[in-house]
Coordinates of C-alpha atoms in Angstrom, one line a residue:
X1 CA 0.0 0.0 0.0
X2 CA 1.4 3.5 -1.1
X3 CA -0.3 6.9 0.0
X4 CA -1.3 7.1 -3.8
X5 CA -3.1 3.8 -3.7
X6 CA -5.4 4.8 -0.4
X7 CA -6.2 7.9 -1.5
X8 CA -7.6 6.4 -4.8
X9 CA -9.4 3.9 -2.5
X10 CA -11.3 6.5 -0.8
X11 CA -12.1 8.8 -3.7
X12 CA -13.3 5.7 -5.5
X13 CA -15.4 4.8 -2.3
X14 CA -17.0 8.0 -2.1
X15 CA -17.3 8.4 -5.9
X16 CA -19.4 5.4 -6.3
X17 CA -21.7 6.1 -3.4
X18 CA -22.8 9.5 -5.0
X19 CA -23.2 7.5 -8.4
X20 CA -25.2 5.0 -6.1
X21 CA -27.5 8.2 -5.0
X22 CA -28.3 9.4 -8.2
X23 CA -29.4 5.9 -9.0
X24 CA -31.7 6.1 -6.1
X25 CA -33.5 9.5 -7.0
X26 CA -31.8 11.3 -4.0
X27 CA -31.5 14.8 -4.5
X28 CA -28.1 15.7 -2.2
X29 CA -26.1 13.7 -0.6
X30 CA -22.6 13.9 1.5
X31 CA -20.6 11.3 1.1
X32 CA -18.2 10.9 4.0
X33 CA -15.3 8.6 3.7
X34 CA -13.0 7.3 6.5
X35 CA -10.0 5.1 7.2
X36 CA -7.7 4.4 9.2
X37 CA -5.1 1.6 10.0
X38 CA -3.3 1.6 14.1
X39 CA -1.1 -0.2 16.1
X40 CA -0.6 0.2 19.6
X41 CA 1.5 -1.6 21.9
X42 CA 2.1 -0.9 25.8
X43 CA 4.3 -2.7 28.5
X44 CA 3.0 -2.3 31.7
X45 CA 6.1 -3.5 34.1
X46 CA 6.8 -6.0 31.8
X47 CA 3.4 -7.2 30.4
X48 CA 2.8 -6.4 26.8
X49 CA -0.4 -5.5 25.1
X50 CA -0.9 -4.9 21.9
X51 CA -3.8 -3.6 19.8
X52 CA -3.8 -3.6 15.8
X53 CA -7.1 -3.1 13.7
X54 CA -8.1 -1.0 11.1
X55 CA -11.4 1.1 11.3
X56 CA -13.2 2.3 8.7
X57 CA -16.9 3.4 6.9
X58 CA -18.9 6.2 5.4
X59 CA -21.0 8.6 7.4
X60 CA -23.7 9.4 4.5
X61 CA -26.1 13.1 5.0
X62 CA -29.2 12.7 2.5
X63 CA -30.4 16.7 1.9
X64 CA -34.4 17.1 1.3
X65 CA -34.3 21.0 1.5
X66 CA -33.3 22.0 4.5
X67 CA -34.5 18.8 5.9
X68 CA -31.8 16.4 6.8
X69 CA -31.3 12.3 7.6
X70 CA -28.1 10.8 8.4
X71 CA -26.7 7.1 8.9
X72 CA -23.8 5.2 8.7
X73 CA -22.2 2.0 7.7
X74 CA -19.1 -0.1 8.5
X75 CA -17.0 -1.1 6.1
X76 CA -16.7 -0.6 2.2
X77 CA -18.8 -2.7 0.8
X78 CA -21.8 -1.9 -1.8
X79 CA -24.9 -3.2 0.1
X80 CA -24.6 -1.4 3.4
X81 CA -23.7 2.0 1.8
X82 CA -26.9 1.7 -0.6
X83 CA -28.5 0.7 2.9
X84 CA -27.3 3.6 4.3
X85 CA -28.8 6.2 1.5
X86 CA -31.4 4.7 1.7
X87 CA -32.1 4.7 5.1
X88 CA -30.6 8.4 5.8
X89 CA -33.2 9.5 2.7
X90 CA -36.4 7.9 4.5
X91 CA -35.3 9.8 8.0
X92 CA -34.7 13.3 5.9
X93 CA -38.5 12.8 4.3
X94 CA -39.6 12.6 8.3
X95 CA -37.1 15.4 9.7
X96 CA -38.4 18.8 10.5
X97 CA -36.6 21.8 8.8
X98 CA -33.5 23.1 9.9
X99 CA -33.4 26.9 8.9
X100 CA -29.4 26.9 9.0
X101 CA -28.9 24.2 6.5
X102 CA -27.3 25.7 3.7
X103 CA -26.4 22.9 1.7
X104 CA -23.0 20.6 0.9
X105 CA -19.9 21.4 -0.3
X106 CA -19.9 22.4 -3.8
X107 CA -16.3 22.1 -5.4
X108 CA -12.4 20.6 -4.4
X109 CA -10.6 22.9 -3.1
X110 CA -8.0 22.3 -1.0
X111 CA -5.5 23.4 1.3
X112 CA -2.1 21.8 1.3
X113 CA -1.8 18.6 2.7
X114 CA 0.2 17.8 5.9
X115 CA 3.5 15.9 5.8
X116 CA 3.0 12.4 5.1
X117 CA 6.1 9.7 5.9
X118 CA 5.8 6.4 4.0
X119 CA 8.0 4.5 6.2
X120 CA 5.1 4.1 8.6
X121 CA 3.6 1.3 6.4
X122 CA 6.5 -0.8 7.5
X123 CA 6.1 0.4 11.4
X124 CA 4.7 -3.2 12.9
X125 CA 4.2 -4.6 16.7
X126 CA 7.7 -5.7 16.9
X127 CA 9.4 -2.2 15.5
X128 CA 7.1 -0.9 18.5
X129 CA 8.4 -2.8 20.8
X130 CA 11.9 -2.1 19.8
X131 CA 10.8 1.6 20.7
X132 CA 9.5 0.7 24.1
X133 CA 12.9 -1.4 24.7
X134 CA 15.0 1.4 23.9
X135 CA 13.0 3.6 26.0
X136 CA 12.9 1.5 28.9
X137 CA 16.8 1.1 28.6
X138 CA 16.7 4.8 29.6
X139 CA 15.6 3.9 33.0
X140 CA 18.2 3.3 36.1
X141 CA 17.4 -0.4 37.1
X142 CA 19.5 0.0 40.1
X143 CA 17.4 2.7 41.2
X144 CA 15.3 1.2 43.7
X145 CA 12.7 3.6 44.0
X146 CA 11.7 3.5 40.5
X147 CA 8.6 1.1 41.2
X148 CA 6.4 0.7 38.1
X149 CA 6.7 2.0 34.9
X150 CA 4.0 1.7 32.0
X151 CA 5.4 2.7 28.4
X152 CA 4.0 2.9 25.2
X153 CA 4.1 3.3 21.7
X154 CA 1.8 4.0 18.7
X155 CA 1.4 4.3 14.7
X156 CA -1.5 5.2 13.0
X157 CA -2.2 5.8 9.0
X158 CA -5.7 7.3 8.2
X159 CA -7.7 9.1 5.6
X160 CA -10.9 10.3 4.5
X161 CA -12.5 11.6 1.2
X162 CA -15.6 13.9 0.4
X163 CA -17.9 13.4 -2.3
X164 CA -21.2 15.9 -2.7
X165 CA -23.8 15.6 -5.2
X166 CA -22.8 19.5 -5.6
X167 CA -19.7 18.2 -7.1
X168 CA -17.0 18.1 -4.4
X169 CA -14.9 15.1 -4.3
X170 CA -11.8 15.6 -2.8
X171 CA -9.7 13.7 0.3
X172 CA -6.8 13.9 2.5
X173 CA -4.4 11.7 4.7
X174 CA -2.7 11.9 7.5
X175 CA 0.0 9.8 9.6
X176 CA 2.0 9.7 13.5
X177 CA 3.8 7.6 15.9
X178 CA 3.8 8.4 19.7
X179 CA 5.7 7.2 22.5
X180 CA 5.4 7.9 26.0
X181 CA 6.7 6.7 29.6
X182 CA 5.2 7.1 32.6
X183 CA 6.9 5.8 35.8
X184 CA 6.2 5.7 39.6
X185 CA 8.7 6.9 42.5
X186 CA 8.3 5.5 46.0
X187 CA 10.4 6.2 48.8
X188 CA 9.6 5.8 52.7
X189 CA 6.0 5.0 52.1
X190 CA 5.9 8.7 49.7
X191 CA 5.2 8.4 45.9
X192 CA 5.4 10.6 43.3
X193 CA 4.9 10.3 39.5
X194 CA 6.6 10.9 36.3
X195 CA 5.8 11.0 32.3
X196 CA 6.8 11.9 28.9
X197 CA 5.6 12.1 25.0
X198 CA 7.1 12.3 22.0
X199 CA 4.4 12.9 18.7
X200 CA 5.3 13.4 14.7
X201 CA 3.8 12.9 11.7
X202 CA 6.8 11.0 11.1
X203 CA 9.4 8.5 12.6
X204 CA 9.8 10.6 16.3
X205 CA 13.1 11.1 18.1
X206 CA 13.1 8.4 21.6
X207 CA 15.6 10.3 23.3
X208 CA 15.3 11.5 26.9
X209 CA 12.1 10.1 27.2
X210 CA 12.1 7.4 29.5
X211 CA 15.0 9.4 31.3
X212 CA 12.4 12.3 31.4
X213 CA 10.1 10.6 32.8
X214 CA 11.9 8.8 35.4
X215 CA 13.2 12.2 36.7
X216 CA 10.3 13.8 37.1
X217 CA 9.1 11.1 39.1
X218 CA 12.4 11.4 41.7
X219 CA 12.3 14.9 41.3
X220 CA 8.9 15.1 42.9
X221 CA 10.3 13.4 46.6
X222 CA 10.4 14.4 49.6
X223 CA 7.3 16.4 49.5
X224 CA 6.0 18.9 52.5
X225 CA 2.9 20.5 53.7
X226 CA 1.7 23.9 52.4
X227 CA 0.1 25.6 55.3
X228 CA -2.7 27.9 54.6
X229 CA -4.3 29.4 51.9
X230 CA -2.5 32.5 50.0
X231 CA -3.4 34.0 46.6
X232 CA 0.2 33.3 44.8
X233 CA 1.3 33.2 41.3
X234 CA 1.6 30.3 39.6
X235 CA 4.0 29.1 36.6
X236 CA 2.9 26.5 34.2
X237 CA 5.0 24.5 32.3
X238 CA 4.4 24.4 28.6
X239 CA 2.3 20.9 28.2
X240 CA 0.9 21.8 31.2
X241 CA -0.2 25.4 30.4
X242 CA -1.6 24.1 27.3
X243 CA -4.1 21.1 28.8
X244 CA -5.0 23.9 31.3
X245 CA -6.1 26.7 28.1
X246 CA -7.5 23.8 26.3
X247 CA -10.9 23.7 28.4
X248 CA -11.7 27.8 27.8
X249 CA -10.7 27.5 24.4
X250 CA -12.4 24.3 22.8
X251 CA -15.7 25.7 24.7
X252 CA -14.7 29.8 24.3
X253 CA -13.9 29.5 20.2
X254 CA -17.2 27.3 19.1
X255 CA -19.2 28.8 16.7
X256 CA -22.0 26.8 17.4
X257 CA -22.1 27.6 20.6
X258 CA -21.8 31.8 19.3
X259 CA -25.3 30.9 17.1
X260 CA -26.9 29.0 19.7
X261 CA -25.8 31.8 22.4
X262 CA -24.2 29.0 24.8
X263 CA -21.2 30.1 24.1
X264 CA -19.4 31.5 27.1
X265 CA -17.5 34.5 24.9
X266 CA -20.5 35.2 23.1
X267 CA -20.2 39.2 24.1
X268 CA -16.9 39.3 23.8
X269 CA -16.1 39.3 20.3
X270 CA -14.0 42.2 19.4
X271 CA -13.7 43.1 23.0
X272 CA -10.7 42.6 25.1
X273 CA -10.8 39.0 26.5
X274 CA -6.7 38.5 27.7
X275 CA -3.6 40.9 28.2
X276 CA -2.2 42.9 25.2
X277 CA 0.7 39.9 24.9
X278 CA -1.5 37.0 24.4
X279 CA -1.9 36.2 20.6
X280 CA -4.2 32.9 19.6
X281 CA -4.1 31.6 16.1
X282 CA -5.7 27.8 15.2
X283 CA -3.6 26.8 12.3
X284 CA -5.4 23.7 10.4
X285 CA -2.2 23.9 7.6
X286 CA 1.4 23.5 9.2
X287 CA 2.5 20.2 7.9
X288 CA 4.3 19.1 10.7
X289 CA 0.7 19.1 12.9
X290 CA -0.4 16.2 13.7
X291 CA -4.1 17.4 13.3
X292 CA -3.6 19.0 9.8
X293 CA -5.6 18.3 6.7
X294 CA -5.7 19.8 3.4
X295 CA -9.2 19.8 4.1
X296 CA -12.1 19.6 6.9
X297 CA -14.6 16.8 7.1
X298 CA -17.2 18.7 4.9
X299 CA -14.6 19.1 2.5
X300 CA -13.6 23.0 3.2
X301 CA -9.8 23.7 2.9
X302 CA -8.3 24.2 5.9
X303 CA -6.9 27.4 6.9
X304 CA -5.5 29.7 9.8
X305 CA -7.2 31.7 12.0
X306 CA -6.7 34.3 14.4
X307 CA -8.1 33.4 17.7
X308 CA -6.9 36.7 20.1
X309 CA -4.8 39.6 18.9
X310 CA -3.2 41.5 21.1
X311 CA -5.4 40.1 24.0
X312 CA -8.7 41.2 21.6
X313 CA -11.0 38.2 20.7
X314 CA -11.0 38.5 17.0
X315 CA -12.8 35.3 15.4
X316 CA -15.4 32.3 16.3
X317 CA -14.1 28.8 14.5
X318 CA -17.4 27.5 11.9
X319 CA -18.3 24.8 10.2
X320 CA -20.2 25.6 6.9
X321 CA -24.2 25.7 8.7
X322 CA -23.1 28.1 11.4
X323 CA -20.9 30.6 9.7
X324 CA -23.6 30.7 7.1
X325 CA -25.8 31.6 10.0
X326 CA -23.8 34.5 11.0
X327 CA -22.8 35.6 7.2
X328 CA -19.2 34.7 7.5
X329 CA -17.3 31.2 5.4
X330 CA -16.4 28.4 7.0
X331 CA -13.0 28.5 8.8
X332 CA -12.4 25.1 7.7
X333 CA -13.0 23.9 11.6
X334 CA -16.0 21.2 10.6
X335 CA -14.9 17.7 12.8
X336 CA -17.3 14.0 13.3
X337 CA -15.3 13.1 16.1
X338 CA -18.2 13.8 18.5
X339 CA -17.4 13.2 22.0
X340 CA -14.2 10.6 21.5
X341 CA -16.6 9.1 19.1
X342 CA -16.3 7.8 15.4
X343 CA -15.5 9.7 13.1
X344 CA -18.1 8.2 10.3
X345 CA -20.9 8.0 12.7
X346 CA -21.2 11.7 13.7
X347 CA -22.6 14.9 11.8
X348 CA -20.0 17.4 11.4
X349 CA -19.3 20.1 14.3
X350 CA -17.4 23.2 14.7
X351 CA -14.3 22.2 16.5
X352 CA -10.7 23.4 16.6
X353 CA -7.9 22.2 13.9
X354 CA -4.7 22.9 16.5
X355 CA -5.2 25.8 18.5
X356 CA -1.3 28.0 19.0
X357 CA -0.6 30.0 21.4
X358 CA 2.3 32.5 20.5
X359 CA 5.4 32.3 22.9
X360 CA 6.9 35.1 24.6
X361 CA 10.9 35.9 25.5
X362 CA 11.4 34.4 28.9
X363 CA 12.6 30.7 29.5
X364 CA 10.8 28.9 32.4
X365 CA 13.9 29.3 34.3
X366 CA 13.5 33.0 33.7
X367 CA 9.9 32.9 35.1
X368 CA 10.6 31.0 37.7
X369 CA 13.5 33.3 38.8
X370 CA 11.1 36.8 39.3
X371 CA 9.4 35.1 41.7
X372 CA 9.5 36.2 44.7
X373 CA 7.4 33.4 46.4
X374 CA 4.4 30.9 44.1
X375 CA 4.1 27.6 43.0
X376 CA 5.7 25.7 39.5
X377 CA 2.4 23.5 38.2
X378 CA 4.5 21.2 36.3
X379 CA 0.8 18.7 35.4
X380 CA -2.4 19.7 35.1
X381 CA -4.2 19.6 38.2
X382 CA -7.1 17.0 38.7
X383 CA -10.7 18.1 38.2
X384 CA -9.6 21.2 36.2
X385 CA -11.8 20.4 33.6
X386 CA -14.9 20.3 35.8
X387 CA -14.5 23.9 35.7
X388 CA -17.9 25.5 35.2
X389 CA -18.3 26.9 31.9
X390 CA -20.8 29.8 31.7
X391 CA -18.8 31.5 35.0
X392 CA -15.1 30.2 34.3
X393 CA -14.5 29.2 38.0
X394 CA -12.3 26.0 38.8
X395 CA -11.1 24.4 41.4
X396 CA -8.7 21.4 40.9
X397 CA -6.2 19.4 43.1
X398 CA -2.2 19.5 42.5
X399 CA -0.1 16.3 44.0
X400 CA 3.0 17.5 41.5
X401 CA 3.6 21.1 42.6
X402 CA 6.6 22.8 43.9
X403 CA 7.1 25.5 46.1
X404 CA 9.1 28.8 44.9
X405 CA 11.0 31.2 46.8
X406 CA 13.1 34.0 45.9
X407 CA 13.6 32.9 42.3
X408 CA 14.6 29.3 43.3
X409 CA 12.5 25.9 43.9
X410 CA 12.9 24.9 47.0
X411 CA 10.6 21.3 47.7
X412 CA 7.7 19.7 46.4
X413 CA 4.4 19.7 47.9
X414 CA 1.7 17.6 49.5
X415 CA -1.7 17.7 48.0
X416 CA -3.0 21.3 47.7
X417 CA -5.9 23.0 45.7
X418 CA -5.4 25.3 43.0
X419 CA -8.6 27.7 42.4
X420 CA -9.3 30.2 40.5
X421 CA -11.5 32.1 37.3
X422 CA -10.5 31.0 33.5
X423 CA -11.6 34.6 32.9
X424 CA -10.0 36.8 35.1
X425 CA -6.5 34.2 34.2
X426 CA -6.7 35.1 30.8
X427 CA -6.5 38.7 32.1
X428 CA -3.8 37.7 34.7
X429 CA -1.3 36.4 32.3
X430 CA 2.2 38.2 34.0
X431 CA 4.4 36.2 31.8
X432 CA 4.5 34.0 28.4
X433 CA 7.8 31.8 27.7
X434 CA 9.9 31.4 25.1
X435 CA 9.2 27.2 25.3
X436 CA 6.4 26.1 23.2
X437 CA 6.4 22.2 23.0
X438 CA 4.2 20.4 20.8
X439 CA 2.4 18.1 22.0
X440 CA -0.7 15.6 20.5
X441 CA -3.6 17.5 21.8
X442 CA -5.4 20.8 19.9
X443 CA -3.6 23.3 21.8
X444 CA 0.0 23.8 22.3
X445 CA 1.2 26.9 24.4
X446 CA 4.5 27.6 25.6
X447 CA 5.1 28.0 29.2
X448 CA 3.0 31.0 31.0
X449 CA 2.7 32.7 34.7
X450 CA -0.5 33.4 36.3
X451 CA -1.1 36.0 38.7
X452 CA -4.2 35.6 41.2
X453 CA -4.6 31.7 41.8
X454 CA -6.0 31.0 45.2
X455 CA -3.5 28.1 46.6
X456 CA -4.7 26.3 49.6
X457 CA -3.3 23.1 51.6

């Protein structure tokens, strides 16, 4: 299998089944192709899993007007995708109006496609575990207080096509490896964790990370109590800072949520929603994302979009139904992933492509120096993404914090709660590094400080 030969699969896939709709007297239809082939293996102090399969189908929308039917099928084969027209035309015939609809995709354009490495085809089980062995080679056997450690490592190929009875017919593919260790410290009854990733479209670098991980893990004993409650300034590493911005931002750029007024920023647009330094782009066409596609799953080019400029909120992310509903194109942003679902067996929504965060001028060293007295967040606290989303307030729970004082990190600390206001954070940005590291999720941010997070013990 060459990338040639499985884009021609899917283009011929999604061809046929709008040839298959005309045959059947349907009016419109989206044709929505997808593949994709994965291997994942894991060695969980020394017992292996693996997981290989290949998952793949057509997500078919049957347009009656504005009224609209949808259904899906597994698999390729003839009989199921007729199936699936047919049974997505009879539930359009029954579906009430939807005064947003707009219609499908009407030509092939398309951005430019994201790197695609070749050598990934020949990435099996056993080249994964060769990964995971050289990665667990990187941890100090004679260190006795490295208790459990749980690595893994993944490759994935996948693709999807577009065919309208508009006349779009177009596709994209994509393709990664990961790798990650994640290791357990325990000394005098205390333990402390460790992990780290590697992503690329590509064949990824291993080193440092089981090394990483296993230091971050030793790092974090010897841990003391934090007494009281203080309002301190916090500093975020760069992974860390970018889970944490992830929650404001999937929910804060939606722009389905901005037409169905749910959407938390709803009044801000235009308005001043972070400090002067804080610029926001999503980029849906750097070819070394891991999220790029040279087009969205309703077969709009992707593109890049500013988010924030100069702390202003300039721009919601659409699909093509809701920035037809507020006059503006699509930003390329339409996704069927649902919630961790499917892709072929959700509608599309208005999601982010990979949201960036543009870095600053000080290292986290230099951050961590100004401060006078705060607290180095080097994971995302737990239940930070229970925050509450029309006010912004969280309140999470930090067992991997340090203490700072006077510009230096003095000891880890025992459990303590970080609280605070998404809203008034974005306004309380002091610093934003120089460090951006990517990482596999939608956002990526370099390292930032916070001013104004209530820490309590």
């Amino acid at each position: 299998m060459s990338f040639d030969d499985f884009r021609d699969k899917l283009l011929n896939i999604s061809d046929s089944a709008i040839k298959y709709s005309k045959d059947l007297s349907i009016p419109s239809a989206e044709i929505f192709v997808f593949s994709q082939s994965s291997t994942d293996l894991s060695d969980q102090n020394g017992k292996i899993d693996i997981k290989d399969g290949v998952k793949q189908g057509v997500g078919i929308r049957v347009a009656i007007g504005k009224k609209l039917g949808f259904a899906s099928c597994t698999g390729f084969e003839e009989e199921p995708i007729k199936g699936a027209l047919k049974q997505a035309h009879s539930l359009a015939k029954v579906s009430p109006e939807n005064p947003l609809f707009n219609g499908f995709t009407p030509d092939s354009i398309r951005a430019n496609e994201g790197t695609l490495d070749s050598r990934l085809f020949d990435v099996d089980a056993i080249a994964l575990g060769k990964n995971i062995d050289e990665i667990s080679n990187q941890i100090d056997k004679n260190d006795k207080r490295l208790t459990f450690t749980y690595f893994g490592a993944t490759v994935s190929i996948e693709g999807y096509a577009v065919g309208t009875t508009e006349g779009c017919l177009s596709s994209t593919l994509s393709s990664g490896t990961g790798s990650f260790a994640y290791v357990i410290a325990m000394e005098a009854g205390e333990r402390s964790t460790g992990s780290w990733s590697e992503f690329s479209r590509g064949i990824h670098s291993l080193e440092g990370i089981g090394e990483t991980a296993s230091k971050r893990a030793l790092r974090g004993l010897g841990k003391k109590d934090f007494e009281g409650t203080e309002i301190l300034p916090t500093v975020w590493e760069s992974k860390t800072t970018a889970s944490f911005l992830l929650y404001p931002f999937f929910t804060g750029t939606s722009g389905s949520g901005y037409v169905e007024k749910r959407n938390p920023w709803g009044e801000k647009l235009d308005k001043e929603l972070a400090v002067k330094e804080l610029n926001v782009i999503d980029d849906g066409i750097n070819p070394d994302y891991l999220t790029t596609h040279a087009i969205d799953t309703e077969g709009t080019p992707r593109r890049k979009t500013t988010i924030v400029e100069n702390g202003v909120l300039k721009s919601f992310l659409y699909n093509r139904m809701y920035g037809h509903a507020v006059g503006k194109e699509s930003t390329g942003n339409a996704r069927r992933e649902g919630a961790g679902g499917t892709p072929f067996e959700n509608v599309p929504s208005s999601v982010p492509n990979k949201i960036i965060v543009q870095t600053g001028s000080k290292s986290l060293e230099d951050q961590i120096s100004e401060i006078d007295k705060g607290i180095l967040v080097p994971t995302l606290p737990l239940g930070i993404e229970n925050f509450n989303p029309i006010t912004g307030d969280f309140s999470s729970s930090s067992t991997d914090s340090f203490l700072i004082l006077k510009g230096q990190i003095v000891y880890p600390i025992k459990n303590i709660t970080v609280a605070g206001n998404f809203n008034d954070t974005l306004m309380n940005i002091q610093t934003i590094g120089s460090d951006r590291i990517p990482t596999s999720n939608p956002i990526d941010s370099p390292s930032m400080t916070f001013r104004g997070h209530t820490i309590g013990s």
